[in-house]
PDB file of C-alpha atoms in Angstrom:
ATOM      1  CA  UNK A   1     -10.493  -0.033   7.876  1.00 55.00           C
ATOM      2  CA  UNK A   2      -7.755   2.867   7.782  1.00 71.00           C
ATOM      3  CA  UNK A   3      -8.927   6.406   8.703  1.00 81.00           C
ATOM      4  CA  UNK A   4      -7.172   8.668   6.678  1.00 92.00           C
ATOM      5  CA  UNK A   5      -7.040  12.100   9.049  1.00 93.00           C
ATOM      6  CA  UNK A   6      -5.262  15.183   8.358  1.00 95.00           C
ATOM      7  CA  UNK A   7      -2.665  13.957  10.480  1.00 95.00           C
ATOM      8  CA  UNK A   8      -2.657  10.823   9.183  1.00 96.00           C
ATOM      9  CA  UNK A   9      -2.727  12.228   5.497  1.00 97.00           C
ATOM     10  CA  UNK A  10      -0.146  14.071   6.230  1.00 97.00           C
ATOM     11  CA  UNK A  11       2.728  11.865   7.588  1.00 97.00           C
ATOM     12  CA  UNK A  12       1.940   9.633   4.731  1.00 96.00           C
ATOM     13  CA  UNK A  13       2.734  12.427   1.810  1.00 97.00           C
ATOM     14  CA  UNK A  14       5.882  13.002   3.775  1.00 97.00           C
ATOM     15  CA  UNK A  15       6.981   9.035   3.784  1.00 97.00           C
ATOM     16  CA  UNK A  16       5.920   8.543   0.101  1.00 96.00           C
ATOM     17  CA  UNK A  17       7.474  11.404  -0.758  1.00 95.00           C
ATOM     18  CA  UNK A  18      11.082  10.482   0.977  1.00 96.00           C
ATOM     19  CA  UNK A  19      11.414   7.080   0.426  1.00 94.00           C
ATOM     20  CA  UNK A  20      10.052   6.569  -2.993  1.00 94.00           C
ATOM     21  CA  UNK A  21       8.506   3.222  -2.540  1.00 96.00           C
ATOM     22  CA  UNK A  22       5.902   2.934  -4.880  1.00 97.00           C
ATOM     23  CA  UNK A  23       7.990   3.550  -8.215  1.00 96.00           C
ATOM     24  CA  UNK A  24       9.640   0.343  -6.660  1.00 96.00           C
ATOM     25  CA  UNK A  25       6.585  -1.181  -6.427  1.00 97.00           C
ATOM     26  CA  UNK A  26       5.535  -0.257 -10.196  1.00 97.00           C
ATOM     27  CA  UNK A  27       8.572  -1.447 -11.388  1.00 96.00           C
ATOM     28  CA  UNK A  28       8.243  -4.807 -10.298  1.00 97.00           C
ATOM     29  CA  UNK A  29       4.459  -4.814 -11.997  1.00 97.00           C
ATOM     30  CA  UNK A  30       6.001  -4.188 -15.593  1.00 96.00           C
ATOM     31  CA  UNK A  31       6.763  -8.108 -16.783  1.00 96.00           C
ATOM     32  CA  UNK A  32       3.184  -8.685 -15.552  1.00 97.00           C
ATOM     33  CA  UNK A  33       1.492  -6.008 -17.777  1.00 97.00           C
ATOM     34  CA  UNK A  34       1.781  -4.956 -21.083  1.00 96.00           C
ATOM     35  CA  UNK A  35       1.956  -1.360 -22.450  1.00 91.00           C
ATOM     36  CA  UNK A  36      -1.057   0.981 -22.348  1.00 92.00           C
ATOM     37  CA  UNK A  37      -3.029  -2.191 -20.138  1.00 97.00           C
ATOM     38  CA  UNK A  38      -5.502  -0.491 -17.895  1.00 98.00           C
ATOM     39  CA  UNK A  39      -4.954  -1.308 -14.197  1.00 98.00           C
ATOM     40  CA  UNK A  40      -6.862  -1.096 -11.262  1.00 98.00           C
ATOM     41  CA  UNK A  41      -5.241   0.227  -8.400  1.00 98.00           C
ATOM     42  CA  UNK A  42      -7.531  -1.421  -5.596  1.00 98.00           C
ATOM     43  CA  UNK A  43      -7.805   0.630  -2.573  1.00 97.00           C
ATOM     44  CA  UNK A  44      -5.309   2.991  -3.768  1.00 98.00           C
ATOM     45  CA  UNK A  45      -5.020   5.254  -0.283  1.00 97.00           C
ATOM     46  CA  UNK A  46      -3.592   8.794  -1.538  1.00 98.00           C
ATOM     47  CA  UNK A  47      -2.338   6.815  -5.033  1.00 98.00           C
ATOM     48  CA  UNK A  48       1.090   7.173  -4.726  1.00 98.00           C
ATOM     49  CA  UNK A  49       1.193   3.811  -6.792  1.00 98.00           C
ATOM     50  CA  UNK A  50      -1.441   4.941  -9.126  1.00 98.00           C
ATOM     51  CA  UNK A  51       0.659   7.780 -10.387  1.00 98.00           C
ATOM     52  CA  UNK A  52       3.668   5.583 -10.684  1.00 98.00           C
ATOM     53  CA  UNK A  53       1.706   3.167 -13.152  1.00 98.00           C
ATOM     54  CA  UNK A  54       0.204   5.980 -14.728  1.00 98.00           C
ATOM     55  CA  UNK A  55       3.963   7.017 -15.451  1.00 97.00           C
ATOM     56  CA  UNK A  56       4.777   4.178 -16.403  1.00 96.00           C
ATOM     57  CA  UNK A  57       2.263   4.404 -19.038  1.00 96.00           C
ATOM     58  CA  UNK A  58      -0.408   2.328 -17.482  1.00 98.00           C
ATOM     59  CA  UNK A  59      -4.054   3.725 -18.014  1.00 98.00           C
ATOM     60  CA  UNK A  60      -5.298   3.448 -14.230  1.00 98.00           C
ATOM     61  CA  UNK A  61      -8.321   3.514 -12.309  1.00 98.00           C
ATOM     62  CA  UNK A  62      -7.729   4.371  -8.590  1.00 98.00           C
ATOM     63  CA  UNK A  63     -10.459   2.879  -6.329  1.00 98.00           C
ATOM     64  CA  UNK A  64     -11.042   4.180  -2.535  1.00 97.00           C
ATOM     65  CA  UNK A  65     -13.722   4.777  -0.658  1.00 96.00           C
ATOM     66  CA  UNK A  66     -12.232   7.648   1.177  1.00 96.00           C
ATOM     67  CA  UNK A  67     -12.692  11.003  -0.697  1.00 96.00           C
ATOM     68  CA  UNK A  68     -10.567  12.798   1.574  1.00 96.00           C
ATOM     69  CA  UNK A  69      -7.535  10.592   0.463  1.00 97.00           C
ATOM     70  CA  UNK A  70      -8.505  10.770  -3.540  1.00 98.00           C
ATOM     71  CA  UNK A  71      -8.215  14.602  -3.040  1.00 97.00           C
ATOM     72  CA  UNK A  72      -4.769  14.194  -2.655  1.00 97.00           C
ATOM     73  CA  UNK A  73      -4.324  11.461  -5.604  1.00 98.00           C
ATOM     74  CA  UNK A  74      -6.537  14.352  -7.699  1.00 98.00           C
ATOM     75  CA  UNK A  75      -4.484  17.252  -6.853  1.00 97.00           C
ATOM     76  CA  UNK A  76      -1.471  15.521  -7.882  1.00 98.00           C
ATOM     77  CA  UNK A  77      -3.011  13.843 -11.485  1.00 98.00           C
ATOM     78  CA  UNK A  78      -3.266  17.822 -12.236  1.00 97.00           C
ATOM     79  CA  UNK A  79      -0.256  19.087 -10.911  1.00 97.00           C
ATOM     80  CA  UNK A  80       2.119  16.289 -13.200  1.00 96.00           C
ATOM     81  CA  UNK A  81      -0.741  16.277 -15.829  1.00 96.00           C
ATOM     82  CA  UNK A  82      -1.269  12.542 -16.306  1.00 96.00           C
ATOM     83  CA  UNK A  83      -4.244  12.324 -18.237  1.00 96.00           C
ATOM     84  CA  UNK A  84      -4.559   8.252 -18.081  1.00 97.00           C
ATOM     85  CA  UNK A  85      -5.232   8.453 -14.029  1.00 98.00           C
ATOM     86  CA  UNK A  86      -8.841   7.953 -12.730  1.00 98.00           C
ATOM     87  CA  UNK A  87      -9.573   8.284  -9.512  1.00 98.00           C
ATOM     88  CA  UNK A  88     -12.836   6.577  -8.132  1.00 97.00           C
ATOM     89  CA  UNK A  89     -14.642   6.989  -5.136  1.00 97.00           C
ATOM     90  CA  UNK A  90     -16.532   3.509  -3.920  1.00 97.00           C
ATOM     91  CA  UNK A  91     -15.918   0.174  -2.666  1.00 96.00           C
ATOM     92  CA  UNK A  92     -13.891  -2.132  -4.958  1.00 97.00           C
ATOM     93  CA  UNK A  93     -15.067  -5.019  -3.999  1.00 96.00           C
ATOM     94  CA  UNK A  94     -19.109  -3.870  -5.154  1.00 94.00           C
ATOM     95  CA  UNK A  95     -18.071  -1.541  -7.959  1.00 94.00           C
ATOM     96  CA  UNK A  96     -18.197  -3.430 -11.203  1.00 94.00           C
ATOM     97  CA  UNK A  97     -16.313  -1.683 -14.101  1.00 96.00           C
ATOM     98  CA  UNK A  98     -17.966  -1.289 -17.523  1.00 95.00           C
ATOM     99  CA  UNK A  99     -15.098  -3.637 -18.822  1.00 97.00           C
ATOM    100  CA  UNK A 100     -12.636  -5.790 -17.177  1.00 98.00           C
ATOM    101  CA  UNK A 101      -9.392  -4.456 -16.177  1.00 98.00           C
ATOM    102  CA  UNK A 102      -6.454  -5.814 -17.747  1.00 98.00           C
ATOM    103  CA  UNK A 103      -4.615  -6.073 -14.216  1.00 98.00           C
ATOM    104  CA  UNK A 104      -5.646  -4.891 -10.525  1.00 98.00           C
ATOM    105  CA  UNK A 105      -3.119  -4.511  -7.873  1.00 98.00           C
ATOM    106  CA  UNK A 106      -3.807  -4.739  -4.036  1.00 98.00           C
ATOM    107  CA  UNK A 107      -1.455  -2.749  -2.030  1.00 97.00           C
ATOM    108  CA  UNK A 108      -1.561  -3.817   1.907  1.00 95.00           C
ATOM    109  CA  UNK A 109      -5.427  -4.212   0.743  1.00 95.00           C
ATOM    110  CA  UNK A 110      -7.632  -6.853   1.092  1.00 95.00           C
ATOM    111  CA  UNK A 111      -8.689 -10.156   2.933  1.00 95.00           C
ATOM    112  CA  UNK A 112      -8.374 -12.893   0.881  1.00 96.00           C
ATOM    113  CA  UNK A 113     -11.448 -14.368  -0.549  1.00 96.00           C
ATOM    114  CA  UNK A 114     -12.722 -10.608  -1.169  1.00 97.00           C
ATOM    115  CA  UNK A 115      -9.762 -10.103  -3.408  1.00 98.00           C
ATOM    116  CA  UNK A 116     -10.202 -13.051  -5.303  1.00 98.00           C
ATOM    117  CA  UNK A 117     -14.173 -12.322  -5.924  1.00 97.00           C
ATOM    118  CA  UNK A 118     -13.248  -8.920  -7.280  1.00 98.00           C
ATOM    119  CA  UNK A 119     -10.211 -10.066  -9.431  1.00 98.00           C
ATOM    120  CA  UNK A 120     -12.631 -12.588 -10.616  1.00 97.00           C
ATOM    121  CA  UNK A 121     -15.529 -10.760 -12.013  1.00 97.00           C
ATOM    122  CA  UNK A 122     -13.571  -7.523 -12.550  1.00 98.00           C
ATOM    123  CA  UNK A 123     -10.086  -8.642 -14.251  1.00 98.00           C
ATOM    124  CA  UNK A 124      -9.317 -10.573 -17.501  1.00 97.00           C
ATOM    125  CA  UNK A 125      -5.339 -10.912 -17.159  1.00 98.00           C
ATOM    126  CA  UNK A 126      -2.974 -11.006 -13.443  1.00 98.00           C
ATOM    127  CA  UNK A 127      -3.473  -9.561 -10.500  1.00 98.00           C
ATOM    128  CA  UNK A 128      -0.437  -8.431  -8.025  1.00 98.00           C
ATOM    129  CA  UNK A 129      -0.958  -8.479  -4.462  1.00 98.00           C
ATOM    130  CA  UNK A 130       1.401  -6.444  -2.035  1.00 98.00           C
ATOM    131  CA  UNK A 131       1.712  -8.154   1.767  1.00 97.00           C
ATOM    132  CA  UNK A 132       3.368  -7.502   4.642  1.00 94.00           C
ATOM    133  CA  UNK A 133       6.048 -10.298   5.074  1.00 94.00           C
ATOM    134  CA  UNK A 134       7.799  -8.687   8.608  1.00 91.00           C
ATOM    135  CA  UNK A 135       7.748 -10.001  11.718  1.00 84.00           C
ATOM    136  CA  UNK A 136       6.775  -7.101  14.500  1.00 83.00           C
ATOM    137  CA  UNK A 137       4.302  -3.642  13.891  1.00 81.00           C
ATOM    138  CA  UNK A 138       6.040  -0.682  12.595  1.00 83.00           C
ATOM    139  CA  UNK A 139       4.279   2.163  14.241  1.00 84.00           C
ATOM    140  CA  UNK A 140       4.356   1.415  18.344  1.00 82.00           C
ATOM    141  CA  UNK A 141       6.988   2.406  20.293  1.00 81.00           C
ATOM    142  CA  UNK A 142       7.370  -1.285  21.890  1.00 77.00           C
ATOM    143  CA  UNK A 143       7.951  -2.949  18.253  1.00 72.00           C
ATOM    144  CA  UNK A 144       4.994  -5.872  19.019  1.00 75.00           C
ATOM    145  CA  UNK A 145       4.917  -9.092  17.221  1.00 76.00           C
ATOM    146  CA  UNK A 146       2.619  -9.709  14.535  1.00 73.00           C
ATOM    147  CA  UNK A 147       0.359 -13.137  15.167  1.00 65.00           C
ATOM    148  CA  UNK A 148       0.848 -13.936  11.590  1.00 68.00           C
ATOM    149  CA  UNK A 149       2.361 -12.302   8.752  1.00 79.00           C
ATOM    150  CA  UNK A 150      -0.554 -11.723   6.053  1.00 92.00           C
ATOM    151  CA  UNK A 151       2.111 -12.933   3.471  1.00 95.00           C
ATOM    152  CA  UNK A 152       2.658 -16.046   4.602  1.00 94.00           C
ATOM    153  CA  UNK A 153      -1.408 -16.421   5.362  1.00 94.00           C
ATOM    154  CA  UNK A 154      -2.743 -15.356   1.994  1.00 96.00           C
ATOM    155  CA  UNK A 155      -0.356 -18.022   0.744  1.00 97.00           C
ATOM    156  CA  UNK A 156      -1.945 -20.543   2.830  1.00 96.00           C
ATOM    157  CA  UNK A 157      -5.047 -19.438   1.429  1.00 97.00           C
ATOM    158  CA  UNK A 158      -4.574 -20.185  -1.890  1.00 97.00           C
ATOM    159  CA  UNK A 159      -2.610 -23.235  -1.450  1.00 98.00           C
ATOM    160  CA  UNK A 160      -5.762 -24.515   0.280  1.00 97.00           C
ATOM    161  CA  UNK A 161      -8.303 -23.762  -2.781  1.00 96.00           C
ATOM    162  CA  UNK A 162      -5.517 -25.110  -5.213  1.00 97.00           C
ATOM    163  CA  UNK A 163      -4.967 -21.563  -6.946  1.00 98.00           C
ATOM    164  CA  UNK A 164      -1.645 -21.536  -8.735  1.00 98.00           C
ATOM    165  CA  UNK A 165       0.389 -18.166  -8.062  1.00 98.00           C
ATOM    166  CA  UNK A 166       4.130 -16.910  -8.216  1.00 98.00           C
ATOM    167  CA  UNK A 167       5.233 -15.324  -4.993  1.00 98.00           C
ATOM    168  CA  UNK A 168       8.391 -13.381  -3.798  1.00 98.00           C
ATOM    169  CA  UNK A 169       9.845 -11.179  -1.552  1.00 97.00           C
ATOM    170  CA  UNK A 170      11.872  -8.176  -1.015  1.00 97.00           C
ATOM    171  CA  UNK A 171      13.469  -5.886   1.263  1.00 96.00           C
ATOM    172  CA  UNK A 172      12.211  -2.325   0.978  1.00 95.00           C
ATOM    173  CA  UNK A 173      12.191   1.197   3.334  1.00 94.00           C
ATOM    174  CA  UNK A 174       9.094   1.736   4.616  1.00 94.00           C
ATOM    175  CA  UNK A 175      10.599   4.392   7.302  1.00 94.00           C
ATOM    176  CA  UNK A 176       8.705   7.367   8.354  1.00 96.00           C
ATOM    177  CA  UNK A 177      10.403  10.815   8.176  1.00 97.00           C
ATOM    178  CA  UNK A 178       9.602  13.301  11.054  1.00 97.00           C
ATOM    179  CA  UNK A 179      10.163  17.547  10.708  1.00 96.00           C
ATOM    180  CA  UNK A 180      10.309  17.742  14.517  1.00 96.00           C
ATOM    181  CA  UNK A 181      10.335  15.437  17.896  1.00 96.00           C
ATOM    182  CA  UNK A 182       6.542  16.717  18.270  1.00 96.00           C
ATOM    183  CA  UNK A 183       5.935  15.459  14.994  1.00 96.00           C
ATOM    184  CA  UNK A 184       7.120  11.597  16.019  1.00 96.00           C
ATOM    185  CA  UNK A 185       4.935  12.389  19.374  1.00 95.00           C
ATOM    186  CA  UNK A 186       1.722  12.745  17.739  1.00 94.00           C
ATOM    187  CA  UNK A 187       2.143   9.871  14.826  1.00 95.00           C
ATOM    188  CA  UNK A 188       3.382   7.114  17.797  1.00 92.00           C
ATOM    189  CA  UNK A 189       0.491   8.302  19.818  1.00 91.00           C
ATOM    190  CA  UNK A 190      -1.975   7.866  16.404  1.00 90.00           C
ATOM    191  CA  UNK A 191      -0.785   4.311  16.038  1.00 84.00           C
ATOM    192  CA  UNK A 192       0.018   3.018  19.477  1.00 80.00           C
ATOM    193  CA  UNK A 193      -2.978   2.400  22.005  1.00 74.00           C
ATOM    194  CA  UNK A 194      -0.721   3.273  24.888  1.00 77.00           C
ATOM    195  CA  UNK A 195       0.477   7.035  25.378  1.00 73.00           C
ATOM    196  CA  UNK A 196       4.188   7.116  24.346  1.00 82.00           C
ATOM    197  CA  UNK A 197       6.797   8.429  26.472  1.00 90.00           C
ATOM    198  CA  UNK A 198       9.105  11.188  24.706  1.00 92.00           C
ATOM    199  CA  UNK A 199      12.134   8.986  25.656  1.00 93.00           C
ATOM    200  CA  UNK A 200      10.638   5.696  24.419  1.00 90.00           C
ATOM    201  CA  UNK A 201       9.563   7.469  20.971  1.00 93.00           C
ATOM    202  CA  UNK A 202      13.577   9.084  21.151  1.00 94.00           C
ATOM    203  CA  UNK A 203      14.817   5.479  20.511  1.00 92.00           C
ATOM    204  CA  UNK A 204      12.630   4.812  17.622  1.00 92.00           C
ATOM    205  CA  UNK A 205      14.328   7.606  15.859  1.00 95.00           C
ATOM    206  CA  UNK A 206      17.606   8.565  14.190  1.00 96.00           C
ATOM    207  CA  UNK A 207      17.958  12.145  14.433  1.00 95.00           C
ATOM    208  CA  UNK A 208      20.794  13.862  11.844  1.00 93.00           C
ATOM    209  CA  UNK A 209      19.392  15.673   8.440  1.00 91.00           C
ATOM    210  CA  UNK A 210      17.501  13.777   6.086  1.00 93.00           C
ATOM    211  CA  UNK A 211      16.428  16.440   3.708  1.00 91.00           C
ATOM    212  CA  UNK A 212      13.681  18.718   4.747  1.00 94.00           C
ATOM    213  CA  UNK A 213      13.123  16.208   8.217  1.00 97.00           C
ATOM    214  CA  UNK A 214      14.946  16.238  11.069  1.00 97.00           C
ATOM    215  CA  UNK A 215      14.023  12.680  12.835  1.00 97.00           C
ATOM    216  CA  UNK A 216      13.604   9.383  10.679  1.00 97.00           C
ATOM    217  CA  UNK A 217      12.482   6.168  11.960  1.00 95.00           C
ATOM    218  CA  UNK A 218      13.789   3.554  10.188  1.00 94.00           C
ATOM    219  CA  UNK A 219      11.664   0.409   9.056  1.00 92.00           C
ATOM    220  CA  UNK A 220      13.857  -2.331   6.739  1.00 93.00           C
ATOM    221  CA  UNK A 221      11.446  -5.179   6.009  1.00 92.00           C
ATOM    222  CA  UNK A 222      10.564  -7.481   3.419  1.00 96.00           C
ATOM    223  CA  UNK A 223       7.241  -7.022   1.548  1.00 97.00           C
ATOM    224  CA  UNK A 224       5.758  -9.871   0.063  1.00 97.00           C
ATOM    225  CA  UNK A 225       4.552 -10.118  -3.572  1.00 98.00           C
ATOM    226  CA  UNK A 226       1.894 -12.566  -5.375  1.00 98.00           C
ATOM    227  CA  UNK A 227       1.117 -12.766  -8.864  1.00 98.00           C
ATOM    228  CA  UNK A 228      -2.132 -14.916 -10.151  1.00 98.00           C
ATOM    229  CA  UNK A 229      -4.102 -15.039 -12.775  1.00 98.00           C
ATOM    230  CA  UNK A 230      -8.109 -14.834 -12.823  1.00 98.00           C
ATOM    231  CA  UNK A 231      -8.752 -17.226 -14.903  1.00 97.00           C
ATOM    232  CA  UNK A 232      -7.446 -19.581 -12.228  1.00 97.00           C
ATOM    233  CA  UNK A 233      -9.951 -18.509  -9.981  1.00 97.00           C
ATOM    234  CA  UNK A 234     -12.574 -21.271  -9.440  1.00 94.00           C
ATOM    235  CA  UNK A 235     -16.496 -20.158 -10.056  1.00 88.00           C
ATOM    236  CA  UNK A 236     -17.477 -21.177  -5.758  1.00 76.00           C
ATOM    237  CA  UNK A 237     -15.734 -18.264  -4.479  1.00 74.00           C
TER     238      UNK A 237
END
């Protein structure tokens, strides 16, 4: 489970902020969901994705167990005064809304059969899941190979319990912006088990001016998208 920090917080508003990737993440969820549909946004993090729907004129439920996080996604709803946005602090996968969702979204979220149970008894349309599709870990210094790319294995998952689904990818910036070198010291050192050296962390970065940051390390990968519907979710999960 992720550990959202003040650090960690922190580095996080500054990439959602600079790269914009939810909105592009929203905007692929609008032929799945009609107007005014109410969406869960499962494990939502800080809910960078949640206000995007919300603006997109989605009523959404945001769903983390970390308050620390939904204080962020809170201060936000109040600051650009979207009135549809709920956050909710709990589990998704135990939390049982008092009506089914017309569409949840998992973002980087979720093994696979835990997904499906919650889409199941929580969701009467589509639900949209968000995977990794690249090939090595984008916060060590050494970029390490991942065993398996959760894309590819959450599609083996439901072609082995016969659950029909659409899938794509797509190439998207998922870089991480840095104000100073002692910034990109401290994140590499959150993320990677082994202390980084300043020089190893020095060719991770691009340094030059990228708005308010001085360092960005860039990350180009595809992220991998699934569509299915619950009603093609059999009862023995």
């Amino acid at each position: 489970m992720f550990f959202w920090s003040p650090e960690t917080i922190r580095f996080r508003v500054d990439a959602a902020n600079y790269n914009q990737f939810e909105p592009q993440l929203a905007r692929r969820l609008l032929p799945y969901f009609a107007a005014n549909d109410h969406i869960c946004d499962a494990g939502c993090g800080l809910g960078y994705l949640s206000l995007a729907l919300a603006k997109a004129g989605y009523r959404v439920t945001a769903v983390d167990t970390s308050e620390s996080a939904l204080q962020i996604l809170r201060q936000n709803t109040a600051a650009q005064g979207l009135s549809t946005l709920t956050a909710l602090q709990g589990n998704v996968f135990s939390l049982q809304p008092p009506q089914l969702y017309d569409g949840m979204v998992f973002c980087f979220f979720g093994k696979t059969g835990e997904t499906l149970r919650a889409v199941k008894s929580q969701c009467r349309g589509k639900a949209v899941l968000f995977k990794k599709a690249w090939h090595t870990h984008r916060f060590t210094v050494q970029q390490k190979s991942l065993a398996r790319l959760p894309f590819q294995k959450t599609c083996c998952e439901l072609d082995a319990l016969g659950i029909p689904y659409q899938a794509e990818t797509f190439l998207a910036e998922t870089g991480q912006p840095f104000r100073t070198l002692e910034d990109a010291m401290q994140f590499f050192s959150i993320y990677d088990p082994a202390a980084p050296s300043e020089e190893a962390v020095k060719k991770r970065l691009v340094c030059g001016s990228f708005g308010e940051f001085s360092y960005y390390m860039p990350f180009c990968g595809p992220v991998g998208m699934i569509v299915l519907d619950s009603k093609n979710i059999p009862d023995f999960l």
